[in-house]
Every structure is written in C-alpha cells, then in structure tokens.
Short mmCIF file of C-alpha atoms in Angstrom, two decimals:
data_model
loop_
_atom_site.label_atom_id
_atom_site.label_comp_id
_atom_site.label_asym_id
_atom_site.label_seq_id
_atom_site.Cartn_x
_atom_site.Cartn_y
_atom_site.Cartn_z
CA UNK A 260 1.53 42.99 58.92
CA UNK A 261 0.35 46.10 61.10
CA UNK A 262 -3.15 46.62 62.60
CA UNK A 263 -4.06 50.02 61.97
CA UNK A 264 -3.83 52.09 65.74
CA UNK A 265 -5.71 54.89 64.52
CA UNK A 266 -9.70 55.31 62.43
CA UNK A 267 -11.31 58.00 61.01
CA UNK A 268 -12.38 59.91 63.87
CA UNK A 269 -8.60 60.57 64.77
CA UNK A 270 -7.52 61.15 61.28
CA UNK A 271 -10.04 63.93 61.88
CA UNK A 272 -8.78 64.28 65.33
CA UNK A 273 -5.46 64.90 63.87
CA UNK A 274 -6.28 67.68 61.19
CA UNK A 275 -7.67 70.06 64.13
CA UNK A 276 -4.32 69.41 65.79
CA UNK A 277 -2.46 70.33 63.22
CA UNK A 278 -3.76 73.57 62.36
CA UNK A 279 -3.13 74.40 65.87
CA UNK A 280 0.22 73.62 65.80
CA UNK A 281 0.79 75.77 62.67
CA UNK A 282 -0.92 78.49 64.83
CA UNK A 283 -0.13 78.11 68.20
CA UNK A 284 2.76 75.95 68.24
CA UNK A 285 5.99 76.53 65.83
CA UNK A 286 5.37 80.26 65.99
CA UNK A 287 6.46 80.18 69.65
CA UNK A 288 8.98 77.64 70.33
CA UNK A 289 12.43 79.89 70.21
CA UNK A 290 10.30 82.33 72.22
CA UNK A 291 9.06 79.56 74.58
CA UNK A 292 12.87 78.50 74.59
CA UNK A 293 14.00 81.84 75.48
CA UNK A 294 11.77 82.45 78.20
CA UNK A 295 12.20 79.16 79.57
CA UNK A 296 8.31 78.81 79.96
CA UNK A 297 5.12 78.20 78.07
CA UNK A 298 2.62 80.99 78.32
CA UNK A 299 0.12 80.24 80.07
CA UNK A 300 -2.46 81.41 76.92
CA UNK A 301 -1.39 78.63 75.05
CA UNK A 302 -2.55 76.40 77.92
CA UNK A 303 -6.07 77.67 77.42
CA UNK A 304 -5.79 77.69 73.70
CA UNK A 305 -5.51 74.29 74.02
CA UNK A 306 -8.08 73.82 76.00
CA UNK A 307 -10.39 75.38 73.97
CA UNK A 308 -9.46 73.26 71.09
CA UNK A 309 -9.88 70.44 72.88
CA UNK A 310 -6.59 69.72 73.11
CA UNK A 311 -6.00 68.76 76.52
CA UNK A 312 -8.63 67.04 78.94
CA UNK A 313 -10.25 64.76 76.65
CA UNK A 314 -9.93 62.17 79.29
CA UNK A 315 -12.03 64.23 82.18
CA UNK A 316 -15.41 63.54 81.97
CA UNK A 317 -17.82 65.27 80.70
CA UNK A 318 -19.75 66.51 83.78
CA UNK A 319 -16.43 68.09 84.76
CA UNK A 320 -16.29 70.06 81.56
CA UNK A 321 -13.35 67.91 79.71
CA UNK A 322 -14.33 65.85 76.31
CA UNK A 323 -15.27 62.53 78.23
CA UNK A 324 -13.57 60.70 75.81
CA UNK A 325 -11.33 57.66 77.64
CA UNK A 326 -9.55 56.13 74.25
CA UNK A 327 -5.58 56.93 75.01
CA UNK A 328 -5.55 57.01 70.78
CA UNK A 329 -6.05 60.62 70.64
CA UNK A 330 -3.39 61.58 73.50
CA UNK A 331 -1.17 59.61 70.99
CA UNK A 332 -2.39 61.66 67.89
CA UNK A 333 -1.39 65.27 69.73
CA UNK A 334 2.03 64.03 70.97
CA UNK A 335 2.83 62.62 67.39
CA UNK A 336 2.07 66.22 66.18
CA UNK A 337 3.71 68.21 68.39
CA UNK A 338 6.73 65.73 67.74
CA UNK A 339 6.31 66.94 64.25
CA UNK A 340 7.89 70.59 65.26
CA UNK A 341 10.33 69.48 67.53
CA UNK A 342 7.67 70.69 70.58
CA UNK A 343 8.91 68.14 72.97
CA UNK A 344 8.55 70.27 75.81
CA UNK A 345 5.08 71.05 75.22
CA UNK A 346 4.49 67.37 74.91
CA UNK A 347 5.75 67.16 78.15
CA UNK A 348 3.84 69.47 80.02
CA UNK A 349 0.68 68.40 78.29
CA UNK A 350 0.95 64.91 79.24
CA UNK A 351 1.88 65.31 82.26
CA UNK A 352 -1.33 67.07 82.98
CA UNK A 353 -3.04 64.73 80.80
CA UNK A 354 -1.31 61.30 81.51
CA UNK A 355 -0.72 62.03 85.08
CA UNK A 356 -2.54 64.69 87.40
CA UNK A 357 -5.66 64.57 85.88
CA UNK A 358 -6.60 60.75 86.01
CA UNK A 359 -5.21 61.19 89.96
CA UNK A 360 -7.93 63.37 90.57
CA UNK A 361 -10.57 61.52 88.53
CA UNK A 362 -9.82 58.14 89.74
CA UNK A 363 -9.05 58.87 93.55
CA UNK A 364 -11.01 62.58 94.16
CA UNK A 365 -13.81 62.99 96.13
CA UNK A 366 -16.72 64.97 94.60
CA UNK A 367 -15.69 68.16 95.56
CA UNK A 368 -12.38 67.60 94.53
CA UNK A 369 -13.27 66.60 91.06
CA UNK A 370 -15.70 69.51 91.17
CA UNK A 371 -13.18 72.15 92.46
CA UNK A 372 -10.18 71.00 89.95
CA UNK A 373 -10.91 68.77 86.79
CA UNK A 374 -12.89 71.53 85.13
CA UNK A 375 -9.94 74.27 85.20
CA UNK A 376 -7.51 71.39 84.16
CA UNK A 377 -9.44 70.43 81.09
CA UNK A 378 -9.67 74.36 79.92
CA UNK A 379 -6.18 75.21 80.99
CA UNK A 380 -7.16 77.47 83.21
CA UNK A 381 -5.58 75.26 86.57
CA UNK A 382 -2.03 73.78 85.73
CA UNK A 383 -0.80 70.63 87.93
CA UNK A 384 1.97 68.98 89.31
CA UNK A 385 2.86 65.95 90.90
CA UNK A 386 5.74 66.38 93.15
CA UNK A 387 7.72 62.75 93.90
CA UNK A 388 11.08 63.48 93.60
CA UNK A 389 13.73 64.79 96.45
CA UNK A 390 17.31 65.59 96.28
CA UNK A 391 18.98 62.31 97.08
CA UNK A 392 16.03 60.12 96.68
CA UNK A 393 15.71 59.61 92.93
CA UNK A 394 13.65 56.46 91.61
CA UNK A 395 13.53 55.32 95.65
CA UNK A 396 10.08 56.58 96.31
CA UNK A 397 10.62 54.59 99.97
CA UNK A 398 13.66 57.40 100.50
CA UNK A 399 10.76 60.21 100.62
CA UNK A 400 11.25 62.38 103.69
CA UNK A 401 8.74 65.14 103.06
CA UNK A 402 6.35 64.70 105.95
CA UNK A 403 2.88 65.50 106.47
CA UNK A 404 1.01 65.41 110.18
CA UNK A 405 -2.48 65.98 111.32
CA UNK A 406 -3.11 68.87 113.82
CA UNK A 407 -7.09 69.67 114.03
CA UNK A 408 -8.36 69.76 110.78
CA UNK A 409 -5.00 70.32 108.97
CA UNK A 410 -2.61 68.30 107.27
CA UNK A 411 0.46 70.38 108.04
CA UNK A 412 3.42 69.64 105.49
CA UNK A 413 7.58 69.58 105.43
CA UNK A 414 10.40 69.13 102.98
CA UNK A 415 11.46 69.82 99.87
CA UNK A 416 10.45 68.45 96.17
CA UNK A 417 13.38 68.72 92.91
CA UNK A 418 12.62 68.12 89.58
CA UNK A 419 9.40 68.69 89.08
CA UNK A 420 7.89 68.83 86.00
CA UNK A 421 5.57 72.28 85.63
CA UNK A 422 6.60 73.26 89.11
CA UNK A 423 6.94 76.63 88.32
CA UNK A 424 3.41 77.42 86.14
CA UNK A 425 1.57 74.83 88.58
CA UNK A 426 -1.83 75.66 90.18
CA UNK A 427 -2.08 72.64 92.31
CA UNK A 428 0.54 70.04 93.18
CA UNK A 429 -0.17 66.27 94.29
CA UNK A 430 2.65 65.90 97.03
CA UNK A 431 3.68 62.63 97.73
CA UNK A 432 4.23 62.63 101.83
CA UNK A 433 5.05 60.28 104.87
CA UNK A 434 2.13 60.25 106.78
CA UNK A 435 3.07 57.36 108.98
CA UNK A 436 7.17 57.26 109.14
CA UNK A 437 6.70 53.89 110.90
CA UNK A 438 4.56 52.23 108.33
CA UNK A 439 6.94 51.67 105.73
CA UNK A 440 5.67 51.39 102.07
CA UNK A 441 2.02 51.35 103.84
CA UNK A 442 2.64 55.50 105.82
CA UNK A 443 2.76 57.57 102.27
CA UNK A 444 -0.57 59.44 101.52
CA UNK A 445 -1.28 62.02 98.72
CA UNK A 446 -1.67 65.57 99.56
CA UNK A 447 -2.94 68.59 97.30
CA UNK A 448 -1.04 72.37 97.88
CA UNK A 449 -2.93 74.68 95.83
CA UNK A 450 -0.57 77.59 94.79
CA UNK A 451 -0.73 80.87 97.25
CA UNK A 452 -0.57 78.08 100.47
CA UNK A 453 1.30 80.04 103.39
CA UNK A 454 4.62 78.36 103.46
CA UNK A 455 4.31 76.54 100.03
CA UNK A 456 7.49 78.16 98.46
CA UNK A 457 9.36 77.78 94.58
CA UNK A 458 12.50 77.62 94.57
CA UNK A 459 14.54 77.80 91.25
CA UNK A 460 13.30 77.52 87.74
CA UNK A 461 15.86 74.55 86.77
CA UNK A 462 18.25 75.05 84.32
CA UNK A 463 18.52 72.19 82.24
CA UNK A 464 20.08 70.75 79.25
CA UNK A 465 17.36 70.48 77.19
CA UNK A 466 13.31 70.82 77.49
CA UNK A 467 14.23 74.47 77.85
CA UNK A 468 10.59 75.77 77.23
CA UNK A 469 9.39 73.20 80.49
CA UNK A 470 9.04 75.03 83.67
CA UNK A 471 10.71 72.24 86.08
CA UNK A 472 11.69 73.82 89.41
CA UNK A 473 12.79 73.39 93.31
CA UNK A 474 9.67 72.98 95.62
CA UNK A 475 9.43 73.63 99.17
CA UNK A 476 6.92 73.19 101.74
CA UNK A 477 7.66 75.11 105.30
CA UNK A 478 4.83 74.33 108.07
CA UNK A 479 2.64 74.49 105.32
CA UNK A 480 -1.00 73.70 106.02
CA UNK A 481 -4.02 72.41 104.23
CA UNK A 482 -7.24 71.00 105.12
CA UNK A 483 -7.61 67.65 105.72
CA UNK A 484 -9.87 67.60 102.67
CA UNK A 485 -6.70 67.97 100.23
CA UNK A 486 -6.23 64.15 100.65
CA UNK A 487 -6.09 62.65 97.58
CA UNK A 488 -7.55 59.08 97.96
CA UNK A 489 -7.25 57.03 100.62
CA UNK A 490 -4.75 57.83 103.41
CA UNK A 491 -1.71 55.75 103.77
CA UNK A 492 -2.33 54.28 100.44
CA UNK A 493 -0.41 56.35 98.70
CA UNK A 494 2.41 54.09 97.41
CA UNK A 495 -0.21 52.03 96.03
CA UNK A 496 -2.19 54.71 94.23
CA UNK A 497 1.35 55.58 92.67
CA UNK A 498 2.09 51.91 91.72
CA UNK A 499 -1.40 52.08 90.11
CA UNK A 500 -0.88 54.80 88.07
CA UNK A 501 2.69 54.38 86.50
CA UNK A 502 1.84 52.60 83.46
CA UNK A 503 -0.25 55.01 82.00
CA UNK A 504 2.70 57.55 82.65
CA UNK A 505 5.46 55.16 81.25
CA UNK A 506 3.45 54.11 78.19
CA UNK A 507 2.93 57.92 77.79
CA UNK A 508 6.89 58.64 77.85
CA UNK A 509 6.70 55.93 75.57
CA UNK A 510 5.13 57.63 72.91
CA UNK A 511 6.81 60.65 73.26
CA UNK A 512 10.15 58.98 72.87
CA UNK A 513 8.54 57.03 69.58
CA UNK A 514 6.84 60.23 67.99
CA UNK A 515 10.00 61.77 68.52
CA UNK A 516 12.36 59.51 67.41
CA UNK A 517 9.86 58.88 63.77
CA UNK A 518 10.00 62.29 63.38
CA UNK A 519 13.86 62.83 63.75
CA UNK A 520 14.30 60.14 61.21
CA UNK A 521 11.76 61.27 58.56
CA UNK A 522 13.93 64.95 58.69
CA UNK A 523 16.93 63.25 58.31
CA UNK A 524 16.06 60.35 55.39
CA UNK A 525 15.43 63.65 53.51
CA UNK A 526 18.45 65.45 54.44
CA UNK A 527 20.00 62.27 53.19
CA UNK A 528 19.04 62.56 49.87
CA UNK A 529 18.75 66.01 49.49
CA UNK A 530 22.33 66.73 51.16
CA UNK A 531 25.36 66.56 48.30
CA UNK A 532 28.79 65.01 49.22
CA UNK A 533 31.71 63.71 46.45
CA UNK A 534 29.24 64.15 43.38
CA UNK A 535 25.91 62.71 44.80
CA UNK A 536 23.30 62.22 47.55
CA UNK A 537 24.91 61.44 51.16
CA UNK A 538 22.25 58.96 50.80
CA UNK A 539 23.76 56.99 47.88
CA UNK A 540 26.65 55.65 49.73
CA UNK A 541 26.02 52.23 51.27
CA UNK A 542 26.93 53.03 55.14
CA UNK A 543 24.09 56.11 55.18
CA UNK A 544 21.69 53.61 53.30
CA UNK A 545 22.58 50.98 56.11
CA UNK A 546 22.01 53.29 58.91
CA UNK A 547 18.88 54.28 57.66
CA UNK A 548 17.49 51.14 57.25
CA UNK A 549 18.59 49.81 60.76
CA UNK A 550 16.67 52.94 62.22
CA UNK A 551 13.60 52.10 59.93
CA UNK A 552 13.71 48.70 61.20
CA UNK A 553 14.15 49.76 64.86
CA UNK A 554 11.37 52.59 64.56
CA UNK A 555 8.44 50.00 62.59
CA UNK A 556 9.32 47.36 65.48
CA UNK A 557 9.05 49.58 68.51
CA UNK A 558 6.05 51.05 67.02
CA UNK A 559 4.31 47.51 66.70
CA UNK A 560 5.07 47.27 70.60
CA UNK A 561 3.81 50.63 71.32
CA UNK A 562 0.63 50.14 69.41
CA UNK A 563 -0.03 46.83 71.31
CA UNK A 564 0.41 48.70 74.52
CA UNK A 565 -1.95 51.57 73.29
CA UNK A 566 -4.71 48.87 72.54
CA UNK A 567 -3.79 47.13 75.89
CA UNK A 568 -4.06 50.30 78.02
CA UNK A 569 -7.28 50.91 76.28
CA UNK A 570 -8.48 47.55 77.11
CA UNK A 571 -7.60 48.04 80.92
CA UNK A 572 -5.26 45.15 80.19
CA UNK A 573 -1.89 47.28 80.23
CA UNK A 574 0.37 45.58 82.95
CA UNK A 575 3.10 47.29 84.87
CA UNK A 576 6.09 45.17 83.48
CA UNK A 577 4.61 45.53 79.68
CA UNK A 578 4.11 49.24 79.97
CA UNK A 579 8.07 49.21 81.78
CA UNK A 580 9.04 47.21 78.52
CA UNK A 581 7.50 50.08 76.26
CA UNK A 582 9.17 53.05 78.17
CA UNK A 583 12.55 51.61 78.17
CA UNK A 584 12.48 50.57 74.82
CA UNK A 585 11.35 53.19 73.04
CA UNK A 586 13.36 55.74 75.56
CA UNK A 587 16.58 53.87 74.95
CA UNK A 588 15.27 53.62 70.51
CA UNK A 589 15.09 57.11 70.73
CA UNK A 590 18.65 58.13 72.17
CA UNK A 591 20.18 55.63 69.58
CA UNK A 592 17.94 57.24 66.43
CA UNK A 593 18.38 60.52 67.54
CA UNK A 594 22.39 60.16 68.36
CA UNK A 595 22.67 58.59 65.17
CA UNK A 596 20.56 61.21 63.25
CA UNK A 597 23.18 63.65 64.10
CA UNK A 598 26.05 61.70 63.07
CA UNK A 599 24.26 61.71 59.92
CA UNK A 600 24.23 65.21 59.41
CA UNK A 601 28.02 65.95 60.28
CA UNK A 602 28.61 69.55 61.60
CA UNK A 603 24.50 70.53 60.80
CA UNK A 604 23.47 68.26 63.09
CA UNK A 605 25.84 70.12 66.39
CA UNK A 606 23.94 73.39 65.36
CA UNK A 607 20.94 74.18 67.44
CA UNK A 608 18.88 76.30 64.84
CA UNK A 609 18.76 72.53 63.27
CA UNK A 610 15.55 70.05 64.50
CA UNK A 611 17.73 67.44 64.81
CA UNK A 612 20.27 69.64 67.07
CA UNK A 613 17.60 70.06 69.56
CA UNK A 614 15.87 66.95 69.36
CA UNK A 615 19.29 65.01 71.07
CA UNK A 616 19.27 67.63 74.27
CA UNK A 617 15.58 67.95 74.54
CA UNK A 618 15.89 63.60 73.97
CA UNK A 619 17.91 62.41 76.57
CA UNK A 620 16.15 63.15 79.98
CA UNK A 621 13.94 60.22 78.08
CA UNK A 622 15.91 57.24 79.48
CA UNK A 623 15.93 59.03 83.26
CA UNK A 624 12.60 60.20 84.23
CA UNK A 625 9.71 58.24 84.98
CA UNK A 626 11.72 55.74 86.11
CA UNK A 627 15.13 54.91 84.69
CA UNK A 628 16.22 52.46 81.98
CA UNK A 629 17.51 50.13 85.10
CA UNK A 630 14.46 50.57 86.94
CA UNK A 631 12.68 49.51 84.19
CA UNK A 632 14.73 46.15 83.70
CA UNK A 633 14.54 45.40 87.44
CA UNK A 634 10.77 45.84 87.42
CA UNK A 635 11.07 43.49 84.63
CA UNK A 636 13.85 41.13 86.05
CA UNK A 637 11.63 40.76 89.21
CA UNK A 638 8.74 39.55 87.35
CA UNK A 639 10.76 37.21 85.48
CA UNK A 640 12.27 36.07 88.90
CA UNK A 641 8.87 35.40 90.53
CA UNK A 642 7.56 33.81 87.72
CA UNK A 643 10.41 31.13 87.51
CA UNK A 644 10.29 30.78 91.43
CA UNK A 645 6.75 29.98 90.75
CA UNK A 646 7.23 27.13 88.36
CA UNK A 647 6.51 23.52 89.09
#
C-alpha cells in the first residue's frame, strides 16, 4: 500500500545523522534545557556534518542538494531524542530564512549570507509576528521609510523563533501604509544595527532549549541594499513561501508524534499492572491501534506532500491540510501517550513528559489550526462559486 518516501542515499543520509545525534545531540538536551539556548558550537557542528544547508547551493558553500527528503530524514532523528527544539531552530533556518535569501537575494546578498548559514556560522530569523497582531499579517505596524540611502525601521517583533542567537533577521515592514496588502516589503537587520534592540528571552511552556525572544527596532537604519526582493511585494513573497514552512511543521509534528508512540507501545508491554502487561487489556490495545491507524494515515498524506513539494507541485491549501493535520494528530497521540503511562507520563525526566509541552505550540504557530481551515474553507468556497 505505501510508496517508499525515502532510497538508499538517505538511508545513508540517515546513519551520518544518527551518529551525530548520539554525539552532539542527547548529550546536551537537559543542558540545552537549562540554559534555555543551543550553543552556538552545535550550530557549526552541524554544519560541518552537513547537517543544515543542504538546500543552498553549492556556489554558496551549502550541499546544493534541493530534494526536501533529507530535511525530513534529520527532523525524524532528532524526533528520535525528544530534540524538538533543535528541530525547530534548524528548520527554521533551513525551511524558512535560507530559501528567502536564495530565491529573492540579490548576488551580494546570497554572497554575503547563504555561506555562513549553511556552516552555522550566521544564525537567522524571520521576524512576522507583533503583540496584538497574531496570524493577521495585514495588522503589521512595524514601519520602514526611505531617507537617502537608508531604509530607516520602527516597532516591535514577539515571538520570534531564534531571536535571541540570530545573526540576521528578515523583518517584515510597512513600506507603503496606504497600499494595503500591496505596501509590506522585506527588510534584513544584521545583529550589532544601532537601534536594533532584544528584548526578553521568552519564557515558555515548552521548547525550552529555543531561543524565542522580544525584538525591537528604534530609528534603526540599514542600507537600502538590505531589501529582500522586490519592494512592496512583500506579502506576496510571504504567501509564496508558507507551504514549504507548513509542510515543514508538518513533519515535525509527524516525526514527533511516531516517535512518542513507538516509546509508549513498549512501555505498554513492558509496564506490569494486575498480573500482566498494561498492554494486554483491551482499552490500551484499542488506543494503540487507533494511534497506529492515525499515525500510518497522516504519514501517507505527509509523504504525498513531500513528493509534491519536491515536484514544485505543493499547493498552499494541500500543504495547510498537512500542517493542521498532523499538528492537531500530534496533540491527540501525544495527550493520549500520557494517559497511557498514568503518573510516569506527568514526570518530566520521562520523553513522553516533555514531548506534550514541547508539542503543543504545534497547532499555534505557523498559522493556527483555524487559519488553516479558513485557508481551506476559502478554496472550497471559490471553487463552488466557480461551478457551472
């Protein structure tokens, strides 16, 4: 019934991960927890393994390799030892900054950034968010006007995702207030900017080891030459970029939820309870082969995506399907993987503990669960408008 998502090359892909998560990874994740970061070593670790930038090209000094398959292979692996945080900085790098400045840099852009970001050595950011806006990218107020040969920049960012270890941050900005959807551009702020300013390392309830922090921007100025693509276009180079980022907090929330459920089938059966295996009573065997079914059916979605994305075929609405689906899969496995492990499952020292905290930001960013369904419902709307 399946077609096989992955060949030889990232079986062997896979193998090279793995022995750098048994080195670099699950050594450091209480300390990474503790210290509410991830060191910035591990970053170039990575990119030395060739771990992160395999999308950048070549000639920019990443592994010029487009096929999304391998992005799924390292998040599947850091799922493995509950390392959701680092699959979340990774891919945000990865799935996010990096194809911004590969598909809509000039030159010297690509030049000046993509070959730090593919060996670690420059961390970005993409900063979207403000207090009170949310999903409503039209609420942005952060500003940016032209004076000379500066863009000068104000307002404040929240929730942003490697805000704190960031190099370079793609800010989303009102260039035009009376343009509508049409006056947003993209604008880089390298860190060290006069006026670029971090405010709080967040303190969340889980995805403890991700730097997300408060970002403010105070007169700040930078060269008209920081524009990322094409000015006023940038609600449109967002739109354009979304389902790459949703299918990737698709796989997360997949990778994450299989590997949740293969630690808890064997606590199942390995856990005693009135004489035998909590997995010989009926209701355990029940819930665990609902949660089998649910995890073999999102992953034939998922995999269809992954082949679709490759393909350049991946369409907004499908890749909304995949991130809600999976997102909203993975809060049910995971809540119910708990359940399963009574009074285990509430202590943190246990995978399964920290999976459901580090779990449910899932459904929220990138777009919420009811963002996704009204990105579907429209579709669905102007298709039947559309009929004969």
């Amino acid at each position: 019934m399946e077609r096989r998502l992955f060949t030889e090359d990232h079986d062997a892909y896979r193998e090279i991960v793995r022995e750098f998560v048994v080195r670099e990874v699950a050594p450091k994740l209480e300390r990474w927890d503790r210290e509410r970061l991830i060191d910035r070593a591990t970053w170039e670790s990575a990119g030395k393994q060739g771990l992160i930038g395999l999308g950048v090209p070549e000639e920019y000094g990443g592994g010029g390799q487009p096929d999304y398959r391998y992005q799924v292979v390292v998040m599947e692996e850091f799922a493995r030892v509950g390392a959701a945080s680092l699959i979340s900085s990774f891919s945000l790098q990865d799935d996010i900054v990096v194809p911004y400045v590969k598909d809509l840099g000039t030159e010297e852009q690509k030049r000046r950034w993509l070959p730090g970001m593919a060996s670690g050595q420059l961390i970005g950011a993409i900063a979207m968010t403000e207090p009170g806006a949310g999903s409503d990218l039209q609420g942005v107020r952060t500003t940016a006007r032209r004076d000379g040969g500066d863009w000068v920049i104000d307002g404040q960012k929240t929730f942003i995702t490697s805000g704190v270890n960031a190099d370079l941050v793609i800010v989303v900005a009102r260039t035009d207030p009376a343009a509508g959807s049409r006056g947003f551009s993209l604008i880089v702020v390298e860190t060290g900017t006069p006026g670029f300013t971090r405010g709080r390392k967040l303190d969340k309830v889980g995805l403890h080891a991700q730097d997300t922090a408060e970002l403010f921007f105070d007169n700040v100025r930078v060269p008209v030459s920081n524009l990322l693509g094409t000015e006023g276009r940038g609600f449109t180079h967002l739109m354009e970029r979304l389902p790459l980022e949703r299918l990737s907090i698709a796989t997360s929330a997949l990778a994450g939820a299989e590997a949740v459920f293969a630690g808890t089938r064997r606590y199942c059966f390995e856990r005693k309870a009135f004489g035998r295996s909590i997995g010989d009573f009926q209701h355990t065997r029940f819930q665990l082969a609902e949660m089998a079914t649910e995890l073999d059916v999102t992953r034939a979605y998922h995999d269809a995506a992954v082949f679709a994305l490759n393909e350049g075929t991946l369409s907004a609405v499908d890749a909304a399907k995949a991130k809600w689906w999976a997102t909203e899969t993975q809060k049910r496995v995971v809540d119910r993987c708990v359940q399963l492990h009574g009074g285990y499952g509430y202590m943190i020292e246990y995978p399964v503990a920290r999976a459901f905290v580090d779990s449910r930001i899932q459904t929220i960013y990138g777009g919420t669960t009811e963002i996704m369904k009204e990105i579907i419902g429209r579709d669905l709307a102007r298709a039947e408008a559309g009929r004969p």
